[in-house]
Short mmCIF file of C-alpha atoms and ligand atoms in Angstrom, two decimals:
data_model
loop_
_atom_site.label_atom_id
_atom_site.label_comp_id
_atom_site.label_asym_id
_atom_site.label_seq_id
_atom_site.Cartn_x
_atom_site.Cartn_y
_atom_site.Cartn_z
CA MET A 196 -11.37 58.00 -48.86
CA LYS A 197 -8.41 58.42 -46.55
CA ALA A 198 -8.60 56.93 -43.06
CA ALA A 199 -6.22 56.39 -40.15
CA VAL A 200 -6.23 52.61 -39.59
CA LEU A 201 -5.08 50.93 -36.38
CA TYR A 202 -3.66 47.52 -37.33
CA GLU A 203 -1.76 46.78 -34.14
CA ARG A 204 -2.28 48.12 -30.62
CA ARG A 205 0.26 50.73 -29.50
CA ALA A 206 1.66 50.92 -33.05
CA PRO A 207 1.27 54.07 -35.17
CA MET A 208 -2.00 54.30 -37.12
CA VAL A 209 -1.56 54.10 -40.89
CA VAL A 210 -3.18 56.86 -42.95
CA GLU A 211 -4.15 55.26 -46.23
CA GLU A 212 -6.73 55.02 -48.99
CA VAL A 213 -9.67 52.71 -48.10
CA GLU A 214 -13.11 51.99 -49.53
CA LEU A 215 -16.33 53.07 -47.76
CA LYS A 216 -19.52 51.20 -48.67
CA PRO A 217 -22.50 53.38 -49.69
CA PRO A 218 -25.26 54.21 -47.16
CA VAL A 219 -28.21 51.79 -47.08
CA ALA A 220 -31.80 52.47 -45.95
CA GLY A 221 -31.96 54.59 -42.80
CA GLU A 222 -28.31 55.63 -42.99
CA VAL A 223 -26.48 58.88 -43.59
CA ARG A 224 -23.01 59.42 -45.05
CA VAL A 225 -21.23 62.36 -43.46
CA ARG A 226 -18.16 64.23 -44.69
CA ILE A 227 -16.18 64.80 -41.52
CA MET A 228 -15.07 68.38 -40.84
CA ALA A 229 -13.71 68.09 -37.28
CA ALA A 230 -13.04 65.12 -34.99
CA GLY A 231 -11.92 65.44 -31.37
CA VAL A 232 -9.21 63.17 -29.96
CA CYS A 233 -10.65 61.73 -26.74
CA HIS A 234 -9.01 59.59 -24.11
CA SER A 235 -11.35 56.69 -24.95
CA ASP A 236 -9.72 56.59 -28.40
CA TYR A 237 -6.39 56.47 -26.64
CA HIS A 238 -7.58 53.68 -24.29
CA HIS A 239 -8.58 51.51 -27.26
CA TRP A 240 -5.30 52.29 -29.04
CA ASN A 241 -3.34 51.41 -25.91
CA SER A 242 -5.26 48.60 -24.18
CA GLU A 243 -7.47 45.60 -24.69
CA TYR A 244 -11.10 46.68 -24.22
CA GLY A 245 -12.54 44.22 -26.71
CA SER A 246 -12.43 46.34 -29.87
CA ILE A 247 -11.47 44.27 -32.89
CA LEU A 248 -8.63 45.34 -35.17
CA PRO A 249 -8.17 46.67 -37.75
CA LEU A 250 -10.06 49.69 -36.54
CA VAL A 251 -10.63 53.33 -37.40
CA LEU A 252 -10.77 55.23 -34.09
CA GLY A 253 -12.51 58.58 -33.40
CA HIS A 254 -16.05 59.19 -32.16
CA GLU A 255 -16.40 62.94 -31.44
CA VAL A 256 -17.47 64.44 -34.76
CA ALA A 257 -19.22 67.15 -36.73
CA GLY A 258 -19.53 67.34 -40.48
CA VAL A 259 -21.75 67.76 -43.51
CA VAL A 260 -24.28 65.25 -44.81
CA ASP A 261 -22.99 63.94 -48.09
CA ALA A 262 -25.57 61.28 -49.04
CA VAL A 263 -28.60 59.62 -47.47
CA GLY A 264 -30.02 56.12 -47.81
CA ASP A 265 -33.65 55.28 -48.59
CA GLY A 266 -36.26 56.52 -46.14
CA VAL A 267 -34.14 59.23 -44.53
CA ALA A 268 -36.17 62.44 -44.31
CA LYS A 269 -34.52 63.98 -41.26
CA VAL A 270 -31.50 65.44 -43.11
CA ARG A 271 -30.45 66.20 -46.68
CA PRO A 272 -27.07 66.44 -48.41
CA GLY A 273 -25.45 69.71 -47.40
CA ASP A 274 -26.89 69.78 -43.87
CA ARG A 275 -24.46 70.45 -41.04
CA VAL A 276 -24.61 67.81 -38.29
CA VAL A 277 -23.15 66.55 -35.01
CA LEU A 278 -22.92 62.79 -34.55
CA ALA A 279 -23.75 60.68 -31.54
CA PHE A 280 -21.76 57.46 -31.22
CA GLY A 281 -22.86 53.92 -30.37
CA HIS A 282 -26.25 52.35 -31.02
CA ARG A 283 -29.78 53.51 -30.34
CA CYS A 284 -32.03 50.76 -31.68
CA GLY A 285 -35.20 52.48 -30.48
CA GLU A 286 -36.80 49.13 -29.66
CA CYS A 287 -35.00 47.54 -26.72
CA PHE A 288 -36.03 47.86 -23.06
CA TYR A 289 -33.61 50.75 -22.43
CA CYS A 290 -34.42 52.76 -25.55
CA LEU A 291 -38.12 52.45 -24.78
CA LYS A 292 -37.40 53.51 -21.20
CA GLY A 293 -35.69 56.73 -22.37
CA GLU A 294 -32.20 55.50 -21.50
CA PRO A 295 -30.71 55.06 -24.97
CA TYR A 296 -27.15 55.26 -23.59
CA LEU A 297 -27.79 51.73 -22.28
CA CYS A 298 -29.19 50.45 -25.61
CA ALA A 299 -28.88 46.66 -25.77
CA PRO A 300 -29.99 45.50 -29.23
CA PRO A 301 -30.29 41.76 -29.81
CA ALA A 302 -27.19 40.23 -31.40
CA ASP A 303 -29.00 39.78 -34.73
CA ALA A 304 -30.26 43.41 -34.88
CA PRO A 305 -29.78 44.90 -38.37
CA LEU A 306 -27.91 47.90 -36.95
CA LEU A 307 -25.16 45.62 -35.70
CA LYS A 308 -24.94 43.79 -39.02
CA ARG A 309 -23.99 47.00 -40.85
CA PHE A 310 -20.30 46.42 -40.16
CA PRO A 311 -17.67 46.47 -41.46
CA ARG A 312 -18.39 49.48 -43.67
CA ILE A 313 -14.76 50.20 -44.47
CA TRP A 314 -12.69 47.85 -46.63
CA LYS A 315 -9.10 47.57 -47.73
CA GLY A 316 -9.20 45.05 -50.58
CA ASP A 317 -10.97 42.01 -49.09
CA ARG A 318 -10.19 42.96 -45.48
CA GLY A 319 -12.95 44.60 -43.41
CA ILE A 320 -12.02 47.47 -41.10
CA ASN A 321 -14.12 48.23 -38.02
CA SER A 322 -15.48 51.63 -37.04
CA PHE A 323 -14.92 52.61 -33.39
CA LEU A 324 -18.19 53.11 -31.49
CA ALA A 325 -20.04 52.75 -34.80
CA VAL A 326 -18.45 56.00 -36.06
CA GLY A 327 -14.75 55.75 -36.95
CA ALA A 328 -14.09 59.48 -37.15
CA PHE A 329 -10.42 59.59 -38.06
CA ALA A 330 -11.38 59.37 -41.73
CA GLN A 331 -12.74 61.69 -44.39
CA TYR A 332 -16.24 60.14 -44.25
CA THR A 333 -18.39 57.98 -42.00
CA ILE A 334 -21.76 56.25 -42.29
CA VAL A 335 -24.15 56.31 -39.35
CA PRO A 336 -27.85 55.63 -38.70
CA ALA A 337 -30.02 58.73 -39.13
CA THR A 338 -30.94 58.48 -35.43
CA ASN A 339 -27.33 59.37 -34.57
CA VAL A 340 -27.34 62.58 -36.62
CA ILE A 341 -28.30 65.83 -34.88
CA PRO A 342 -28.56 69.15 -36.77
CA LEU A 343 -25.78 71.69 -36.14
CA PRO A 344 -26.91 75.35 -36.41
CA GLU A 345 -25.18 77.50 -39.09
CA ASP A 346 -23.56 79.79 -36.53
CA VAL A 347 -21.91 77.01 -34.50
CA PRO A 348 -18.43 76.05 -35.76
CA PHE A 349 -17.79 72.41 -36.69
CA GLU A 350 -15.09 72.20 -34.02
CA VAL A 351 -17.59 73.15 -31.34
CA GLY A 352 -20.15 70.72 -32.74
CA ALA A 353 -17.60 67.91 -32.62
CA LEU A 354 -16.93 68.54 -28.92
CA VAL A 355 -20.64 68.38 -28.17
CA GLY A 356 -20.62 64.81 -29.56
CA CYS A 357 -18.50 63.46 -26.69
CA ALA A 358 -16.49 65.70 -24.33
CA VAL A 359 -19.40 68.03 -23.56
CA ALA A 360 -22.06 65.32 -23.70
CA THR A 361 -20.14 63.07 -21.31
CA GLY A 362 -19.11 65.81 -18.86
CA PHE A 363 -22.28 67.91 -18.91
CA GLY A 364 -24.44 64.76 -18.89
CA ALA A 365 -22.59 63.33 -15.87
CA VAL A 366 -23.47 66.47 -13.90
CA VAL A 367 -26.93 67.28 -15.21
CA ASN A 368 -28.41 63.91 -16.19
CA ALA A 369 -26.61 61.38 -13.99
CA ALA A 370 -25.78 63.09 -10.66
CA LYS A 371 -28.31 65.96 -10.99
CA VAL A 372 -25.99 68.27 -9.03
CA GLN A 373 -27.88 70.69 -6.79
CA PRO A 374 -27.17 74.44 -6.53
CA GLY A 375 -24.85 75.37 -3.66
CA SER A 376 -23.04 72.01 -3.73
CA THR A 377 -19.37 71.25 -3.25
CA VAL A 378 -18.20 69.29 -6.28
CA LEU A 379 -14.90 67.45 -6.57
CA VAL A 380 -13.67 66.81 -10.11
CA MET A 381 -10.74 64.43 -10.47
CA GLY A 382 -9.10 64.75 -13.90
CA CYS A 383 -9.23 68.04 -15.82
CA GLY A 384 -8.96 66.84 -19.41
CA GLY A 385 -11.42 67.42 -22.26
CA VAL A 386 -14.22 65.64 -20.40
CA GLY A 387 -13.31 66.77 -16.85
CA LEU A 388 -13.31 70.44 -17.89
CA ASN A 389 -16.89 69.96 -19.06
CA VAL A 390 -17.80 68.42 -15.71
CA ILE A 391 -16.35 71.56 -14.13
CA GLN A 392 -18.18 74.03 -16.35
CA ALA A 393 -21.47 72.12 -16.05
CA ALA A 394 -21.13 72.13 -12.24
CA ALA A 395 -20.55 75.88 -12.36
CA LEU A 396 -23.54 76.30 -14.67
CA VAL A 397 -25.94 74.49 -12.32
CA GLY A 398 -24.78 76.62 -9.40
CA ALA A 399 -22.21 74.56 -7.51
CA ALA A 400 -20.77 76.82 -4.82
CA ARG A 401 -17.37 75.16 -4.60
CA ILE A 402 -15.66 73.22 -7.37
CA ILE A 403 -12.46 71.48 -6.33
CA ALA A 404 -10.36 70.42 -9.33
CA VAL A 405 -7.72 67.69 -9.15
CA ASP A 406 -5.04 66.87 -11.70
CA ILE A 407 -1.39 65.92 -11.75
CA ARG A 408 -0.47 68.68 -14.20
CA ASP A 409 -0.41 72.41 -13.43
CA ASN A 410 -1.38 73.37 -17.01
CA LYS A 411 -4.61 71.35 -16.57
CA LEU A 412 -5.35 73.04 -13.26
CA LYS A 413 -4.96 76.43 -15.02
CA TYR A 414 -7.61 75.34 -17.53
CA ALA A 415 -9.75 74.12 -14.61
CA GLU A 416 -9.74 77.62 -13.09
CA GLN A 417 -10.74 79.12 -16.45
CA PHE A 418 -13.69 76.71 -16.61
CA GLY A 419 -14.97 77.49 -13.10
CA ALA A 420 -12.90 75.61 -10.51
CA THR A 421 -12.72 77.50 -7.23
CA HIS A 422 -9.95 75.36 -5.68
CA CYS A 423 -7.17 73.25 -7.21
CA ILE A 424 -5.26 70.25 -5.91
CA ASN A 425 -2.17 68.88 -7.65
CA ALA A 426 -2.33 65.16 -6.85
CA SER A 427 1.30 64.64 -7.88
CA HIS A 428 2.38 66.13 -4.56
CA GLU A 429 -0.79 66.64 -2.49
CA ASP A 430 -3.05 64.10 -0.76
CA VAL A 431 -6.47 64.54 -2.32
CA VAL A 432 -8.66 63.06 0.43
CA SER A 433 -7.10 65.04 3.28
CA ARG A 434 -7.02 68.27 1.21
CA VAL A 435 -10.73 67.92 0.38
CA ARG A 436 -11.51 67.33 4.07
CA ALA A 437 -9.46 70.41 4.99
CA LEU A 438 -11.17 72.56 2.35
CA THR A 439 -14.63 71.51 3.55
CA GLY A 440 -14.08 71.85 7.31
CA GLY A 441 -13.85 68.06 7.68
CA PHE A 442 -17.22 67.57 5.99
CA GLY A 443 -16.31 66.20 2.56
CA ALA A 444 -17.69 66.83 -0.93
CA ASP A 445 -21.34 66.51 -1.91
CA TYR A 446 -20.36 65.03 -5.28
CA ALA A 447 -17.09 63.58 -6.56
CA PHE A 448 -16.56 62.87 -10.27
CA GLU A 449 -13.77 60.53 -11.37
CA VAL A 450 -12.75 61.53 -14.90
CA ILE A 451 -9.39 59.76 -15.11
CA SER A 452 -10.05 55.97 -15.32
CA HIS A 453 -8.06 54.55 -12.40
CA PRO A 454 -9.51 52.34 -9.61
CA LYS A 455 -7.35 54.20 -7.03
CA THR A 456 -8.68 57.62 -7.99
CA ILE A 457 -12.24 56.23 -7.95
CA GLU A 458 -11.58 55.14 -4.36
CA HIS A 459 -10.20 58.59 -3.54
CA ALA A 460 -13.28 60.22 -5.04
CA TYR A 461 -15.51 58.04 -2.88
CA GLU A 462 -13.41 58.63 0.26
CA SER A 463 -13.61 62.40 -0.27
CA LEU A 464 -17.41 62.42 0.09
CA ARG A 465 -19.46 63.72 2.97
CA LYS A 466 -22.08 61.39 4.49
CA GLY A 467 -24.78 60.87 1.89
CA GLY A 468 -22.48 62.16 -0.87
CA VAL A 469 -22.44 60.79 -4.41
CA ALA A 470 -19.37 59.53 -6.28
CA VAL A 471 -19.75 59.35 -10.06
CA VAL A 472 -17.53 57.04 -12.11
CA VAL A 473 -17.10 58.63 -15.54
CA GLY A 474 -13.79 57.05 -16.51
CA MET A 475 -13.42 53.59 -18.05
CA ALA A 476 -11.10 51.67 -15.75
CA PRO A 477 -8.99 48.83 -17.22
CA VAL A 478 -10.84 45.57 -17.92
CA GLY A 479 -10.86 43.41 -14.77
CA ALA A 480 -9.89 46.24 -12.38
CA MET A 481 -11.63 46.08 -8.97
CA LEU A 482 -12.37 48.63 -6.24
CA THR A 483 -11.66 48.27 -2.53
CA LEU A 484 -14.42 49.95 -0.55
CA ASP A 485 -15.44 49.57 3.09
CA PRO A 486 -19.05 48.32 2.87
CA LEU A 487 -19.75 48.88 6.58
CA ALA A 488 -18.72 52.52 6.28
CA MET A 489 -20.78 52.78 3.10
CA MET A 490 -23.85 51.63 4.99
CA ARG A 491 -23.15 53.82 8.00
CA THR A 492 -22.54 56.94 5.90
CA SER A 493 -25.30 56.40 3.30
CA ARG A 494 -22.81 57.23 0.55
CA VAL A 495 -23.61 56.48 -3.06
CA ILE A 496 -21.32 55.34 -5.86
CA MET A 497 -22.73 55.38 -9.39
CA GLY A 498 -21.51 54.94 -12.93
CA THR A 499 -22.47 56.89 -16.00
CA ALA A 500 -22.03 55.84 -19.60
CA TYR A 501 -21.77 58.70 -22.13
CA GLY A 502 -23.20 61.09 -19.49
CA ASN A 503 -26.60 59.34 -19.63
CA ILE A 504 -27.16 61.34 -22.81
CA ARG A 505 -30.21 61.24 -25.06
CA PRO A 506 -28.67 62.89 -28.11
CA ALA A 507 -31.90 64.10 -29.72
CA VAL A 508 -32.89 65.85 -26.49
CA ASP A 509 -29.54 66.85 -25.01
CA PHE A 510 -27.39 67.88 -28.01
CA PRO A 511 -29.72 70.75 -28.99
CA ARG A 512 -29.79 72.07 -25.42
CA MET A 513 -25.99 71.95 -25.12
CA LEU A 514 -25.72 73.77 -28.47
CA GLU A 515 -28.20 76.38 -27.21
CA LEU A 516 -26.18 76.86 -24.03
CA TYR A 517 -23.09 77.45 -26.18
CA ARG A 518 -24.96 79.98 -28.33
CA ALA A 519 -26.18 81.73 -25.16
CA GLY A 520 -22.54 82.08 -24.04
CA LYS A 521 -23.04 79.69 -21.11
CA LEU A 522 -20.70 76.91 -22.22
CA LYS A 523 -17.09 77.67 -23.15
CA LEU A 524 -16.37 75.39 -26.05
CA LYS A 525 -14.04 77.26 -28.42
CA GLU A 526 -11.71 77.65 -25.44
CA LEU A 527 -11.38 73.86 -25.20
CA VAL A 528 -9.74 73.60 -28.61
CA SER A 529 -6.07 73.90 -27.87
CA ARG A 530 -4.47 72.31 -30.94
CA ARG A 531 -5.45 71.24 -34.45
CA PHE A 532 -3.96 68.37 -36.42
CA GLY A 533 -4.28 67.13 -40.00
CA LEU A 534 -5.31 63.48 -40.46
CA THR A 535 -1.70 62.57 -41.30
CA GLU A 536 -0.68 63.96 -37.89
CA ILE A 537 -3.02 61.61 -35.99
CA ASN A 538 -0.21 59.82 -34.17
CA ASP A 539 1.15 63.13 -32.94
CA ALA A 540 -2.34 64.07 -31.72
CA PHE A 541 -2.37 60.88 -29.59
CA ARG A 542 1.09 61.67 -28.23
CA ALA A 543 -0.01 65.21 -27.28
CA LEU A 544 -3.09 63.84 -25.48
CA ASP A 545 -1.02 61.32 -23.52
CA ALA A 546 1.56 63.97 -22.64
CA GLY A 547 -1.23 66.19 -21.26
CA GLU A 548 -0.32 69.05 -23.61
CA VAL A 549 -3.88 69.89 -24.71
CA ALA A 550 -7.32 70.59 -23.24
CA ARG A 551 -8.69 69.06 -26.44
CA GLY A 552 -6.88 68.30 -29.69
CA LEU A 553 -8.93 68.09 -32.88
CA VAL A 554 -8.32 66.51 -36.25
CA VAL A 555 -9.58 68.98 -38.86
CA PHE A 556 -10.37 68.42 -42.53
CA ASP A 557 -10.61 70.87 -45.47
N1 COD B 31 -4.68 62.13 -10.70
C1 COD B 31 -5.26 63.25 -11.19
N2 COD B 31 -5.35 63.51 -12.52
C2 COD B 31 -4.84 62.62 -13.37
C3 COD B 31 -4.22 61.43 -12.93
C4 COD B 31 -4.14 61.20 -11.51
N3 COD B 31 -3.57 60.10 -11.02
N4 COD B 31 -3.80 60.74 -14.02
C5 COD B 31 -4.15 61.46 -15.10
N5 COD B 31 -4.77 62.60 -14.71
C6 COD B 31 -5.32 63.66 -15.55
C7 COD B 31 -4.50 64.00 -16.78
O1 COD B 31 -3.44 64.89 -16.50
C8 COD B 31 -5.55 64.65 -17.68
O2 COD B 31 -5.64 66.04 -17.51
C9 COD B 31 -6.86 63.99 -17.23
O3 COD B 31 -6.56 63.22 -16.07
C10 COD B 31 -7.44 63.09 -18.31
O4 COD B 31 -7.82 63.91 -19.36
P1 COD B 31 -7.70 63.57 -20.91
O5 COD B 31 -7.96 64.83 -21.68
O6 COD B 31 -6.46 62.82 -21.18
O7 COD B 31 -8.91 62.56 -21.12
P2 COD B 31 -10.45 62.86 -21.51
O8 COD B 31 -10.97 63.96 -20.70
O9 COD B 31 -10.55 62.92 -22.99
O10 COD B 31 -11.14 61.47 -21.07
C11 COD B 31 -11.13 61.07 -19.74
C12 COD B 31 -12.14 59.93 -19.53
C13 COD B 31 -11.99 59.44 -18.12
C14 COD B 31 -13.55 60.44 -19.78
C15 COD B 31 -11.84 58.80 -20.56
O11 COD B 31 -10.54 58.32 -20.36
C16 COD B 31 -12.82 57.65 -20.40
O12 COD B 31 -12.59 56.76 -19.61
N6 COD B 31 -13.93 57.65 -21.16
C17 COD B 31 -14.97 56.64 -21.07
C18 COD B 31 -16.23 57.14 -20.40
C19 COD B 31 -17.36 57.44 -21.31
O13 COD B 31 -18.51 57.56 -20.95
N7 COD B 31 -17.01 57.67 -22.51
C20 COD B 31 -17.87 58.15 -23.50
C21 COD B 31 -16.98 58.30 -24.68
S1 COD B 31 -15.52 59.06 -24.19
ZN1 ZN B 32 -15.00 60.36 -26.01
#
């Protein structure tokens, strides 16, 4: 198959012919139809987060089942599917507790020993987040495969795999935003726009969107923001105070990945408010928070990994919300790229040109 391989950080990915090992027991091979380009892919292309090169990036995918390993009854070749990324061993403390987004399999777990699945001659190539979606095919455990209804386009399905899951999950599963709330959303990219539309869906009264780009704030309004702040020339904390009569926001989501903007999110809260860290800050970054004020104001700061998503439970409900016209997902797709244009797709993401760019396959 063809895959886009990252051999060196910050260097262009190389689209080339590679070999994919066949699926073993419990696994599914999927022909990829659409793969979103997410800022986490960009982070791992750009910075040292511990991923080992060479690597095929991409983790937001929908496609068609192409082959199944022994013992897989859940899907058959020809089925349309959305993929969840990462591991869900089903046996660790967190999986048993219903928090599979925190899955911590033992180091010798078979599901970790599956890699590398992609080879170039005698050199193994890793698959980002156990998916590696910037390729014609991927192999994943059957537990990470969720059926995609016939009437939902592959592009929409792909977005459900990360941007929607992470944004919607942050609001609904992690923060559990209450109707009538004032919600601050910092960063209006593919994930942030889903935080905004999920907040609108659960009945937030005021949604204050922050970005440094006016085109992103336009998108934010289309997805339900009631107020916009351009942080390139406005002070976020004082603007939020002014917009809320000095009170502050009930919830503040940081969907950018900077320690400074996490601090601003926290400082924009009312007493008892909740700041939610969605973005992955650089390794080793630290926050400066006033612990005395934290105690006196009963404020909360929490993290959320992958929107605290349980794919088997949450993907179908997000797909149903799309089918019911309650989640705008087609509107997120602002540009399509072929696999050979992958480096341009990364440039467009970094330049802030797209709500979501997608790599599409014939
Ligand atoms: N102030 C305000 N907005 C800013 C600033 C700033 N200083 N800097 C950048 N922005 C804006 C950009 O203009 C852009 O609109 C937005 O922030 C970022 O959007 P995208 O589209 O580039 O990125 P997303 O939405 O794909 O991803 C953002 C995340 C923060 C989710 C991502 O970077 C991340 O950290 N993901 C890990 C979290 C996680 O759970 N991941 C699951 C798999 S992604
Ligand atoms: Zn992602």
